[in-house]
């Protein structure tokens, strides 16, 4: 539902988080890339950083986060 008719950059970011946590890395990379295009690199990185603790609490390894960011 996050990606309804007119998703925002934050919608794409949140949808990417969900995909990553549930194991769909390929779709997560696509959605993160889309989010970065919509938000701009600096805003994307700021928003991603805010969500980092949540990602870790949901099982994403701290060491995987830089790898994901390199992928996008």
PDB file of C-alpha atoms in Angstrom:
ATOM      1  CA  UNK A   1       0.000   0.000   0.000  1.00  0.00           C
ATOM      2  CA  UNK A   2       2.972   2.307   0.491  1.00  0.00           C
ATOM      3  CA  UNK A   3       3.433   2.426  -3.252  1.00  0.00           C
ATOM      4  CA  UNK A   4      -0.100   3.417  -4.188  1.00  0.00           C
ATOM      5  CA  UNK A   5      -0.972   5.898  -6.911  1.00  0.00           C
ATOM      6  CA  UNK A   6       1.631   8.580  -6.157  1.00  0.00           C
ATOM      7  CA  UNK A   7       4.352   7.326  -3.824  1.00  0.00           C
ATOM      8  CA  UNK A   8       6.733   9.856  -2.337  1.00  0.00           C
ATOM      9  CA  UNK A   9      10.439   9.378  -1.820  1.00  0.00           C
ATOM     10  CA  UNK A  10       9.745   8.502   1.808  1.00  0.00           C
ATOM     11  CA  UNK A  11       7.137   5.946   0.742  1.00  0.00           C
ATOM     12  CA  UNK A  12       9.749   4.289  -1.469  1.00  0.00           C
ATOM     13  CA  UNK A  13      12.298   4.385   1.353  1.00  0.00           C
ATOM     14  CA  UNK A  14       9.906   2.728   3.790  1.00  0.00           C
ATOM     15  CA  UNK A  15       8.841   0.132   1.235  1.00  0.00           C
ATOM     16  CA  UNK A  16      12.516  -0.636   0.599  1.00  0.00           C
ATOM     17  CA  UNK A  17      13.074  -1.145   4.322  1.00  0.00           C
ATOM     18  CA  UNK A  18      10.198  -3.633   4.413  1.00  0.00           C
ATOM     19  CA  UNK A  19      11.530  -5.511   1.387  1.00  0.00           C
ATOM     20  CA  UNK A  20      15.039  -5.688   2.839  1.00  0.00           C
ATOM     21  CA  UNK A  21      13.898  -6.891   6.257  1.00  0.00           C
ATOM     22  CA  UNK A  22      11.772  -9.573   4.609  1.00  0.00           C
ATOM     23  CA  UNK A  23      14.677 -10.756   2.455  1.00  0.00           C
ATOM     24  CA  UNK A  24      13.937  -9.258  -0.957  1.00  0.00           C
ATOM     25  CA  UNK A  25      17.261  -7.493  -1.451  1.00  0.00           C
ATOM     26  CA  UNK A  26      16.841  -6.988  -5.200  1.00  0.00           C
ATOM     27  CA  UNK A  27      13.571  -5.103  -4.830  1.00  0.00           C
ATOM     28  CA  UNK A  28      14.965  -3.196  -1.840  1.00  0.00           C
ATOM     29  CA  UNK A  29      17.847  -1.902  -3.979  1.00  0.00           C
ATOM     30  CA  UNK A  30      15.411  -0.821  -6.700  1.00  0.00           C
ATOM     31  CA  UNK A  31      13.190   1.002  -4.214  1.00  0.00           C
ATOM     32  CA  UNK A  32      16.113   2.646  -2.428  1.00  0.00           C
ATOM     33  CA  UNK A  33      17.398   3.872  -5.793  1.00  0.00           C
ATOM     34  CA  UNK A  34      13.980   5.262  -6.644  1.00  0.00           C
ATOM     35  CA  UNK A  35      13.796   6.957  -3.256  1.00  0.00           C
ATOM     36  CA  UNK A  36      17.211   8.541  -3.710  1.00  0.00           C
ATOM     37  CA  UNK A  37      16.200   9.869  -7.136  1.00  0.00           C
ATOM     38  CA  UNK A  38      13.084  11.430  -5.645  1.00  0.00           C
ATOM     39  CA  UNK A  39      14.605  12.820  -2.447  1.00  0.00           C
ATOM     40  CA  UNK A  40      18.089  13.679  -3.656  1.00  0.00           C
ATOM     41  CA  UNK A  41      21.206  12.057  -2.252  1.00  0.00           C
ATOM     42  CA  UNK A  42      21.626  14.226   0.859  1.00  0.00           C
ATOM     43  CA  UNK A  43      18.000  13.994   1.990  1.00  0.00           C
ATOM     44  CA  UNK A  44      17.943  10.276   1.264  1.00  0.00           C
ATOM     45  CA  UNK A  45      21.072   9.690   3.340  1.00  0.00           C
ATOM     46  CA  UNK A  46      19.651  11.764   6.221  1.00  0.00           C
ATOM     47  CA  UNK A  47      16.387   9.824   6.209  1.00  0.00           C
ATOM     48  CA  UNK A  48      18.163   6.485   5.887  1.00  0.00           C
ATOM     49  CA  UNK A  49      20.416   7.354   8.845  1.00  0.00           C
ATOM     50  CA  UNK A  50      17.363   8.109  10.994  1.00  0.00           C
ATOM     51  CA  UNK A  51      16.001   4.631  10.250  1.00  0.00           C
ATOM     52  CA  UNK A  52      19.276   2.767  10.803  1.00  0.00           C
ATOM     53  CA  UNK A  53      18.485   1.757  14.431  1.00  0.00           C
ATOM     54  CA  UNK A  54      15.114   0.406  13.329  1.00  0.00           C
ATOM     55  CA  UNK A  55      16.711  -1.679  10.576  1.00  0.00           C
ATOM     56  CA  UNK A  56      19.194  -3.144  13.045  1.00  0.00           C
ATOM     57  CA  UNK A  57      16.409  -3.891  15.531  1.00  0.00           C
ATOM     58  CA  UNK A  58      14.598  -5.795  12.770  1.00  0.00           C
ATOM     59  CA  UNK A  59      17.596  -8.006  12.041  1.00  0.00           C
ATOM     60  CA  UNK A  60      19.655  -6.121   9.472  1.00  0.00           C
ATOM     61  CA  UNK A  61      23.348  -6.436  10.302  1.00  0.00           C
ATOM     62  CA  UNK A  62      25.290  -3.210  10.889  1.00  0.00           C
ATOM     63  CA  UNK A  63      27.906  -4.546   8.467  1.00  0.00           C
ATOM     64  CA  UNK A  64      25.301  -5.014   5.712  1.00  0.00           C
ATOM     65  CA  UNK A  65      24.150  -1.387   5.798  1.00  0.00           C
ATOM     66  CA  UNK A  66      27.236   0.070   4.069  1.00  0.00           C
ATOM     67  CA  UNK A  67      27.009  -2.725   1.480  1.00  0.00           C
ATOM     68  CA  UNK A  68      23.403  -1.795   0.742  1.00  0.00           C
ATOM     69  CA  UNK A  69      24.289   1.875   0.438  1.00  0.00           C
ATOM     70  CA  UNK A  70      27.100   0.978  -1.979  1.00  0.00           C
ATOM     71  CA  UNK A  71      24.603  -1.041  -4.023  1.00  0.00           C
ATOM     72  CA  UNK A  72      22.428   1.965  -4.672  1.00  0.00           C
TER      73      UNK A  72
END
